[in-house]
Amino acid sequence: PVCSMGNSTSRLYSVLAKTLSGSAVSQHQDCLEQPDSARLDPIDPKDLLEECQIVLQKRPPRFQRDFVDLKKNAAGNHRPIRVMQWNILAQALGEGKDNFVQCPMEALKWEERKCLILEEILAYKPDILCLQEVDHYFDTFEPLLSRLGYQCTFFPKPWSPCLDVEQNNGPDGCALFFLKDRFELINSANIRLTAMKLKTNQVAIAQTLKCNETGRLFCIAVTHLKARTGWERFRSAQGCDLLQNLKSITQGAKIPLIICGDFNAEPTEEVYREFSNSSLNLNSAYKLLSPDGQSEPPYTTWKIRPSGECRHTLDYIWYSQHALNVNSALGLLTEEQIGPNRLPSFNYPSDHLSLVCDFSFNQDPDRLL
C-alpha cells in the first residue's frame, strides 16, 4: 500500500513506481491526512535522486544550466534563501488538452515525467518551492517532499480544467513548500482571486515565514493567473486583487515579499505594469540577467500547438527591492538546448522553464522605502 513506505531504496522506488488514480486518492484519504507526528521516515535526497535516475536511464541527461552571479556588493553573513518558481504542467492537461503536436505521448508518461520534475527540484535544492498546475499533490509531491523536510500547502482551483479529462487525478492548483529547518510558519492565507468583484477560478497562497537564522520575517506568495489572449483586463483585475491582499498581509511592505507565479502575461500587459509600479516597491528578479537590468528574458515558455509556435515570457519572481538582494539567478535554457520540437520533450518535463533565485536580506532592515 502507498502508505507503508519504508527506509530502503527498494521501498522508496515503490513510491515513484505507483501513482494513485483519482479513486485511489479517496480510498487512501485517511492515510494521506495523517498528522505530522505519524509521518513516515525522512528520505535521503541522494537516494531519491538515484531512484529517479534509474527510472530515467533511457532518457537523455538533464540539461546543464548555470547560475549567474548578480551580487553587486559583499555577501551578507547569512545563507541565501533559494526560491524556485515552476509551472510543472498538469498531467491531465499535458495528456488530454494541451495538444503539444511535436511532443510524443510517450514523453508525457507520468511514471517518467514525475521523475524528471523531481530530478530538477533535487538538482537545485530550493529552500522554498512554488509550483503551478500541480495535479499530483497528494500522491506524489506531498508524500515525497514532506519526507525531504518540506512543509507543504496546496490550494486547488475551484473548477480545474483537469476534471474535464478522463482518468484525471483530481484538480490542479498552486502548491508551496518550504524547508522546516530553515523557516517557521507565522501565517498562511489561501486566496481565491477576484476580478470585477466576482470570485474567479484562479488562486494564490501567501505565507509569512520567519527565517530561523536571522529572525527576519518575509512573505512568500505563489499564484497562477487566467490564461489566454483576450483576458488581459481580467488578469489585470486579478493582479490588483492579489496586490491588495499582499499589501494587507505585509502591512504595506513592512514585511519583505517574494511573489512567484505564472502570470500568463507578457511584460507589455497591464498586470505587469501594476506589479512594476506597485507601492510594494517590487522588481522582477529575472530582469537582472539582462545587460541593462531592465529587460525580461526572451521566453519562459516555448511550445508548438496546432495553432502554431508559442514563445512567451509569462513566469516571474517578484521581490521587495528595498529589503532583499538577488545574489544569483539560474540561466535559462538556450534555443539549441530546447531543440526544434520545443517543450515539453523527452529531455524536459514541462512547457515552462523553472526559475531559481538566491535572495539575501538587506543588511539595513530599517532602510526607508
Short mmCIF file of C-alpha atoms in Angstrom, two decimals:
data_model
loop_
_atom_site.label_atom_id
_atom_site.label_comp_id
_atom_site.label_asym_id
_atom_site.label_seq_id
_atom_site.Cartn_x
_atom_site.Cartn_y
_atom_site.Cartn_z
CA PRO A 1 0.00 0.00 0.00
CA VAL A 2 1.04 3.57 -0.69
CA CYS A 3 1.21 4.49 2.99
CA SER A 4 3.66 1.85 4.12
CA MET A 5 6.76 3.37 2.54
CA GLY A 6 9.88 2.37 4.40
CA ASN A 7 13.52 3.39 4.62
CA SER A 8 15.10 1.29 1.93
CA THR A 9 15.59 2.42 -1.62
CA SER A 10 13.59 -0.55 -2.88
CA ARG A 11 10.60 0.63 -0.87
CA LEU A 12 11.29 4.20 -1.95
CA TYR A 13 11.15 3.02 -5.53
CA SER A 14 7.56 1.87 -4.92
CA VAL A 15 6.62 5.48 -4.15
CA LEU A 16 7.90 6.51 -7.55
CA ALA A 17 6.59 3.47 -9.36
CA LYS A 18 2.99 3.90 -8.17
CA THR A 19 0.68 6.77 -8.96
CA LEU A 20 -2.73 6.72 -7.34
CA SER A 21 -5.80 7.06 -9.53
CA GLY A 22 -8.48 9.54 -8.53
CA SER A 23 -10.49 6.75 -6.89
CA ALA A 24 -7.42 5.55 -5.03
CA VAL A 25 -6.93 9.02 -3.59
CA SER A 26 -10.33 8.89 -1.92
CA GLN A 27 -9.72 5.33 -0.71
CA HIS A 28 -6.43 6.40 0.89
CA GLN A 29 -7.56 9.80 2.16
CA ASP A 30 -7.27 8.71 5.80
CA CYS A 31 -3.68 7.71 5.08
CA LEU A 32 -2.86 10.94 3.24
CA GLU A 33 -4.14 13.08 6.08
CA GLN A 34 -2.08 11.58 8.88
CA PRO A 35 -0.85 14.19 11.37
CA ASP A 36 2.84 15.16 11.08
CA SER A 37 3.74 13.05 14.10
CA ALA A 38 2.64 9.96 12.19
CA ARG A 39 4.65 10.82 9.08
CA LEU A 40 7.00 8.26 7.66
CA ASP A 41 10.76 8.27 7.89
CA PRO A 42 12.76 11.01 6.18
CA ILE A 43 14.17 10.32 2.72
CA ASP A 44 17.80 10.94 1.86
CA PRO A 45 17.62 13.18 -1.25
CA LYS A 46 20.54 11.26 -2.78
CA ASP A 47 18.52 8.03 -2.58
CA LEU A 48 15.53 9.68 -4.23
CA LEU A 49 17.71 11.18 -6.97
CA GLU A 50 19.25 7.77 -7.59
CA GLU A 51 15.80 6.20 -7.92
CA CYS A 52 14.72 8.92 -10.35
CA GLN A 53 17.82 8.32 -12.45
CA ILE A 54 17.10 4.58 -12.60
CA VAL A 55 13.61 5.33 -13.95
CA LEU A 56 15.07 7.85 -16.43
CA GLN A 57 18.03 5.79 -17.65
CA LYS A 58 16.64 5.55 -21.22
CA ARG A 59 16.05 9.31 -21.43
CA PRO A 60 18.66 11.92 -22.41
CA PRO A 61 20.57 13.51 -19.50
CA ARG A 62 19.22 16.62 -17.78
CA PHE A 63 20.20 19.94 -19.37
CA GLN A 64 23.10 21.86 -17.86
CA ARG A 65 22.05 25.30 -16.58
CA ASP A 66 24.36 27.62 -14.68
CA PHE A 67 23.72 30.24 -12.03
CA VAL A 68 24.63 33.82 -12.93
CA ASP A 69 26.21 35.77 -10.06
CA LEU A 70 24.34 39.06 -9.61
CA LYS A 71 25.81 40.31 -6.32
CA LYS A 72 26.76 43.96 -6.53
CA ASN A 73 28.35 44.12 -3.10
CA ALA A 74 29.85 41.84 -0.47
CA ALA A 75 27.68 38.93 0.62
CA GLY A 76 25.78 39.16 3.88
CA ASN A 77 26.58 36.97 6.82
CA HIS A 78 23.67 34.56 6.37
CA ARG A 79 22.98 31.76 3.94
CA PRO A 80 20.97 32.94 0.92
CA ILE A 81 17.37 31.80 0.54
CA ARG A 82 16.91 29.81 -2.67
CA VAL A 83 13.46 30.20 -4.25
CA MET A 84 12.25 28.08 -7.18
CA GLN A 85 9.26 29.01 -9.37
CA TRP A 86 7.84 26.46 -11.83
CA ASN A 87 4.67 25.69 -13.73
CA ILE A 88 5.22 21.94 -13.93
CA LEU A 89 2.36 21.23 -16.43
CA ALA A 90 -0.64 19.38 -15.04
CA GLN A 91 -0.53 15.76 -16.10
CA ALA A 92 -4.19 15.70 -17.17
CA LEU A 93 -3.71 18.81 -19.34
CA GLY A 94 -0.44 17.59 -20.87
CA GLU A 95 -2.01 14.30 -21.92
CA GLY A 96 -5.57 15.41 -22.53
CA LYS A 97 -5.92 19.07 -23.52
CA ASP A 98 -2.76 20.92 -24.42
CA ASN A 99 -2.09 19.35 -27.84
CA PHE A 100 1.70 19.58 -27.93
CA VAL A 101 1.90 18.44 -31.54
CA GLN A 102 5.68 17.86 -31.59
CA CYS A 103 5.83 16.04 -28.24
CA PRO A 104 5.33 12.25 -28.37
CA MET A 105 2.75 10.95 -25.88
CA GLU A 106 5.43 8.59 -24.60
CA ALA A 107 7.42 11.61 -23.35
CA LEU A 108 4.44 12.62 -21.18
CA LYS A 109 4.11 9.31 -19.29
CA TRP A 110 3.66 10.28 -15.64
CA GLU A 111 5.86 7.50 -14.26
CA GLU A 112 8.85 9.06 -16.01
CA ARG A 113 7.80 12.71 -16.20
CA LYS A 114 7.39 12.95 -12.43
CA CYS A 115 10.98 11.72 -12.07
CA LEU A 116 12.20 14.46 -14.44
CA ILE A 117 10.33 17.02 -12.30
CA LEU A 118 11.75 15.59 -9.06
CA GLU A 119 15.25 15.43 -10.58
CA GLU A 120 15.08 19.16 -11.40
CA ILE A 121 13.90 20.02 -7.88
CA LEU A 122 16.58 17.82 -6.29
CA ALA A 123 19.28 19.33 -8.52
CA TYR A 124 18.62 22.92 -7.42
CA LYS A 125 17.72 22.16 -3.77
CA PRO A 126 15.34 25.09 -3.21
CA ASP A 127 14.63 26.30 0.32
CA ILE A 128 11.22 27.42 -0.97
CA LEU A 129 9.43 25.82 -3.91
CA CYS A 130 6.46 27.46 -5.68
CA LEU A 131 4.59 25.29 -8.20
CA GLN A 132 1.60 25.76 -10.50
CA GLU A 133 -0.52 23.17 -12.35
CA VAL A 134 0.01 20.58 -9.59
CA ASP A 135 -2.50 17.75 -10.04
CA HIS A 136 -0.46 15.03 -8.29
CA TYR A 137 -0.05 16.75 -4.94
CA PHE A 138 -1.49 14.06 -2.65
CA ASP A 139 0.08 11.02 -4.29
CA THR A 140 3.49 12.41 -5.29
CA PHE A 141 4.62 15.84 -4.13
CA GLU A 142 3.25 15.98 -0.59
CA PRO A 143 4.34 12.45 0.44
CA LEU A 144 7.82 12.83 -1.04
CA LEU A 145 8.62 16.46 -0.27
CA SER A 146 7.34 16.22 3.30
CA ARG A 147 9.82 13.38 3.81
CA LEU A 148 12.56 15.62 2.38
CA GLY A 149 11.86 18.12 5.17
CA TYR A 150 9.41 20.49 3.47
CA GLN A 151 6.19 21.83 4.93
CA CYS A 152 3.60 21.52 2.17
CA THR A 153 0.50 23.56 1.25
CA PHE A 154 -1.86 23.05 -1.68
CA PHE A 155 -4.76 25.18 -2.92
CA PRO A 156 -6.65 23.74 -5.91
CA LYS A 157 -8.58 25.76 -8.45
CA PRO A 158 -12.34 25.70 -7.69
CA TRP A 159 -13.13 24.45 -11.22
CA SER A 160 -9.99 22.84 -12.54
CA PRO A 161 -9.91 22.04 -16.29
CA CYS A 162 -8.18 18.79 -15.32
CA LEU A 163 -11.55 17.46 -14.15
CA ASP A 164 -12.78 17.51 -17.78
CA VAL A 165 -10.11 14.97 -18.74
CA GLU A 166 -10.94 11.26 -18.45
CA GLN A 167 -8.94 9.38 -15.80
CA ASN A 168 -7.78 12.64 -14.24
CA ASN A 169 -6.06 12.74 -10.88
CA GLY A 170 -8.21 15.48 -9.37
CA PRO A 171 -7.98 19.27 -9.70
CA ASP A 172 -4.78 21.19 -10.35
CA GLY A 173 -3.71 24.15 -8.25
CA CYS A 174 -0.86 26.06 -6.67
CA ALA A 175 1.48 24.44 -4.15
CA LEU A 176 4.01 25.99 -1.78
CA PHE A 177 6.79 24.09 0.01
CA PHE A 178 9.41 25.40 2.46
CA LEU A 179 12.14 23.69 4.48
CA LYS A 180 11.04 23.39 8.09
CA ASP A 181 14.59 23.50 9.43
CA ARG A 182 15.15 26.94 7.83
CA PHE A 183 11.81 28.67 8.40
CA GLU A 184 8.92 28.87 10.84
CA LEU A 185 5.39 29.44 9.53
CA ILE A 186 3.87 32.55 11.13
CA ASN A 187 0.77 32.98 8.99
CA SER A 188 -0.81 31.31 5.94
CA ALA A 189 -3.56 32.57 3.63
CA ASN A 190 -5.28 30.78 0.76
CA ILE A 191 -6.59 33.48 -1.58
CA ARG A 192 -9.24 32.98 -4.22
CA LEU A 193 -8.65 35.85 -6.61
CA THR A 194 -11.47 38.20 -7.59
CA ALA A 195 -11.98 40.23 -10.77
CA MET A 196 -14.65 42.91 -11.12
CA LYS A 197 -15.80 41.92 -7.60
CA LEU A 198 -16.51 38.36 -8.75
CA LYS A 199 -14.66 35.32 -7.42
CA THR A 200 -12.61 33.66 -10.15
CA ASN A 201 -11.13 30.24 -10.80
CA GLN A 202 -7.58 31.42 -10.05
CA VAL A 203 -5.90 31.18 -6.66
CA ALA A 204 -2.85 32.18 -4.64
CA ILE A 205 -1.14 31.06 -1.44
CA ALA A 206 0.65 33.63 0.73
CA GLN A 207 2.70 32.59 3.76
CA THR A 208 4.58 34.73 6.25
CA LEU A 209 7.74 32.92 7.34
CA LYS A 210 10.39 33.64 9.94
CA CYS A 211 13.96 32.88 8.88
CA ASN A 212 15.39 30.83 11.76
CA GLU A 213 18.94 32.02 11.09
CA THR A 214 18.27 35.79 11.05
CA GLY A 215 14.92 36.08 12.86
CA ARG A 216 13.69 38.18 9.91
CA LEU A 217 10.10 37.86 8.68
CA PHE A 218 9.20 37.74 4.99
CA CYS A 219 6.17 36.78 2.93
CA ILE A 220 6.27 34.26 0.07
CA ALA A 221 3.35 34.04 -2.37
CA VAL A 222 2.56 31.78 -5.31
CA THR A 223 -0.12 32.34 -7.96
CA HIS A 224 -1.30 31.38 -11.45
CA LEU A 225 -3.37 33.97 -13.32
CA LYS A 226 -6.00 33.38 -16.01
CA ALA A 227 -4.61 32.15 -19.34
CA ARG A 228 -5.30 33.07 -22.97
CA THR A 229 -5.42 36.08 -25.24
CA GLY A 230 -8.45 38.28 -24.74
CA TRP A 231 -8.36 38.03 -20.94
CA GLU A 232 -5.89 40.88 -20.35
CA ARG A 233 -8.31 43.06 -18.35
CA PHE A 234 -9.34 40.05 -16.29
CA ARG A 235 -5.68 39.29 -15.44
CA SER A 236 -5.18 42.95 -14.58
CA ALA A 237 -8.11 42.81 -12.12
CA GLN A 238 -6.76 39.57 -10.60
CA GLY A 239 -3.34 41.18 -10.21
CA CYS A 240 -4.87 44.20 -8.44
CA ASP A 241 -6.74 41.90 -6.07
CA LEU A 242 -3.59 39.93 -5.27
CA LEU A 243 -1.61 43.12 -4.65
CA GLN A 244 -4.33 44.41 -2.30
CA ASN A 245 -4.23 41.15 -0.35
CA LEU A 246 -0.43 41.26 -0.16
CA LYS A 247 -0.42 44.91 0.98
CA SER A 248 -2.56 43.85 3.91
CA ILE A 249 -0.50 40.73 4.70
CA THR A 250 2.83 42.62 4.54
CA GLN A 251 1.46 45.66 6.44
CA GLY A 252 2.11 47.86 3.43
CA ALA A 253 5.53 46.33 2.60
CA LYS A 254 6.90 46.43 6.16
CA ILE A 255 7.38 42.68 5.71
CA PRO A 256 9.59 41.86 2.68
CA LEU A 257 7.81 40.00 -0.09
CA ILE A 258 8.62 37.45 -2.81
CA ILE A 259 5.90 36.58 -5.35
CA CYS A 260 6.33 33.62 -7.71
CA GLY A 261 3.91 32.92 -10.49
CA ASP A 262 2.82 32.05 -13.96
CA PHE A 263 1.13 35.36 -14.75
CA ASN A 264 0.13 34.29 -18.28
CA ALA A 265 1.10 37.84 -19.22
CA GLU A 266 3.92 39.29 -21.30
CA PRO A 267 5.80 42.32 -19.88
CA THR A 268 3.72 44.53 -22.22
CA GLU A 269 0.49 43.74 -20.32
CA GLU A 270 -1.22 45.96 -17.77
CA VAL A 271 -0.87 43.41 -14.96
CA TYR A 272 2.92 43.50 -15.37
CA ARG A 273 2.88 47.30 -15.09
CA GLU A 274 0.73 47.06 -11.95
CA PHE A 275 3.34 44.91 -10.24
CA SER A 276 6.22 47.08 -11.51
CA ASN A 277 4.57 50.28 -10.26
CA SER A 278 3.06 48.92 -7.03
CA SER A 279 3.55 50.75 -3.73
CA LEU A 280 5.10 47.47 -2.53
CA ASN A 281 8.25 48.55 -4.42
CA LEU A 282 8.65 45.30 -6.38
CA ASN A 283 11.21 44.37 -9.00
CA SER A 284 11.33 41.33 -11.25
CA ALA A 285 14.39 39.23 -10.40
CA TYR A 286 15.00 37.86 -13.90
CA LYS A 287 15.33 41.37 -15.36
CA LEU A 288 18.71 41.41 -13.62
CA LEU A 289 20.04 38.84 -16.12
CA SER A 290 19.71 41.37 -18.96
CA PRO A 291 22.71 43.62 -19.81
CA ASP A 292 20.90 46.76 -18.63
CA GLY A 293 18.92 45.10 -15.82
CA GLN A 294 15.71 46.40 -17.40
CA SER A 295 14.56 43.64 -19.79
CA GLU A 296 12.82 40.35 -19.08
CA PRO A 297 14.16 37.13 -20.64
CA PRO A 298 13.07 36.48 -24.25
CA TYR A 299 10.99 33.47 -23.14
CA THR A 300 9.99 31.34 -20.16
CA THR A 301 7.73 29.00 -22.16
CA TRP A 302 8.16 27.65 -25.69
CA LYS A 303 5.79 25.13 -27.25
CA ILE A 304 4.17 24.09 -30.52
CA ARG A 305 0.41 23.64 -30.68
CA PRO A 306 -1.89 23.09 -33.68
CA SER A 307 -2.29 26.88 -33.93
CA GLY A 308 1.49 27.32 -34.24
CA GLU A 309 4.59 28.04 -32.22
CA CYS A 310 4.21 29.94 -28.91
CA ARG A 311 7.27 31.59 -27.40
CA HIS A 312 6.43 33.87 -24.47
CA THR A 313 7.68 35.34 -21.21
CA LEU A 314 4.94 34.58 -18.66
CA ASP A 315 6.71 33.48 -15.47
CA TYR A 316 8.20 35.82 -12.88
CA ILE A 317 9.78 36.07 -9.44
CA TRP A 318 8.94 39.50 -7.98
CA TYR A 319 10.68 40.72 -4.82
CA SER A 320 10.82 43.73 -2.44
CA GLN A 321 13.84 45.54 -3.83
CA HIS A 322 14.23 47.75 -0.74
CA ALA A 323 14.58 44.76 1.60
CA LEU A 324 16.02 41.92 -0.48
CA ASN A 325 19.01 41.43 -2.79
CA VAL A 326 19.17 38.91 -5.64
CA ASN A 327 22.53 37.17 -5.25
CA SER A 328 22.18 34.92 -8.29
CA ALA A 329 19.68 33.56 -10.81
CA LEU A 330 19.60 30.34 -12.80
CA GLY A 331 20.23 30.90 -16.51
CA LEU A 332 17.51 29.81 -18.93
CA LEU A 333 17.76 27.01 -21.48
CA THR A 334 19.14 28.11 -24.83
CA GLU A 335 17.26 27.59 -28.10
CA GLU A 336 19.80 24.88 -29.00
CA GLN A 337 19.15 23.01 -25.75
CA ILE A 338 15.37 23.26 -26.18
CA GLY A 339 15.63 21.92 -29.73
CA PRO A 340 13.33 22.22 -32.77
CA ASN A 341 10.41 20.32 -31.23
CA ARG A 342 10.34 22.75 -28.28
CA LEU A 343 8.78 21.84 -24.90
CA PRO A 344 7.81 19.52 -23.27
CA SER A 345 10.12 16.76 -24.52
CA PHE A 346 11.99 13.63 -23.52
CA ASN A 347 14.61 15.99 -22.05
CA TYR A 348 12.35 18.40 -20.20
CA PRO A 349 9.07 17.68 -18.36
CA SER A 350 7.14 20.95 -18.72
CA ASP A 351 6.27 23.59 -21.30
CA HIS A 352 7.54 26.23 -18.82
CA LEU A 353 11.11 26.71 -17.64
CA SER A 354 11.89 26.67 -13.94
CA LEU A 355 13.17 29.95 -12.47
CA VAL A 356 15.53 29.83 -9.47
CA CYS A 357 16.95 32.79 -7.47
CA ASP A 358 19.11 33.17 -4.38
CA PHE A 359 17.99 36.03 -2.11
CA SER A 360 19.62 37.70 0.87
CA PHE A 361 18.19 40.25 3.28
CA ASN A 362 19.42 43.80 3.04
CA GLN A 363 21.74 44.41 5.94
CA ASP A 364 19.84 47.55 6.92
CA PRO A 365 16.35 46.35 7.88
CA ASP A 366 15.21 49.89 8.79
CA ARG A 367 16.11 51.37 5.42
CA LEU A 368 13.26 53.53 4.15
CA LEU A 369 11.23 52.53 1.08
#
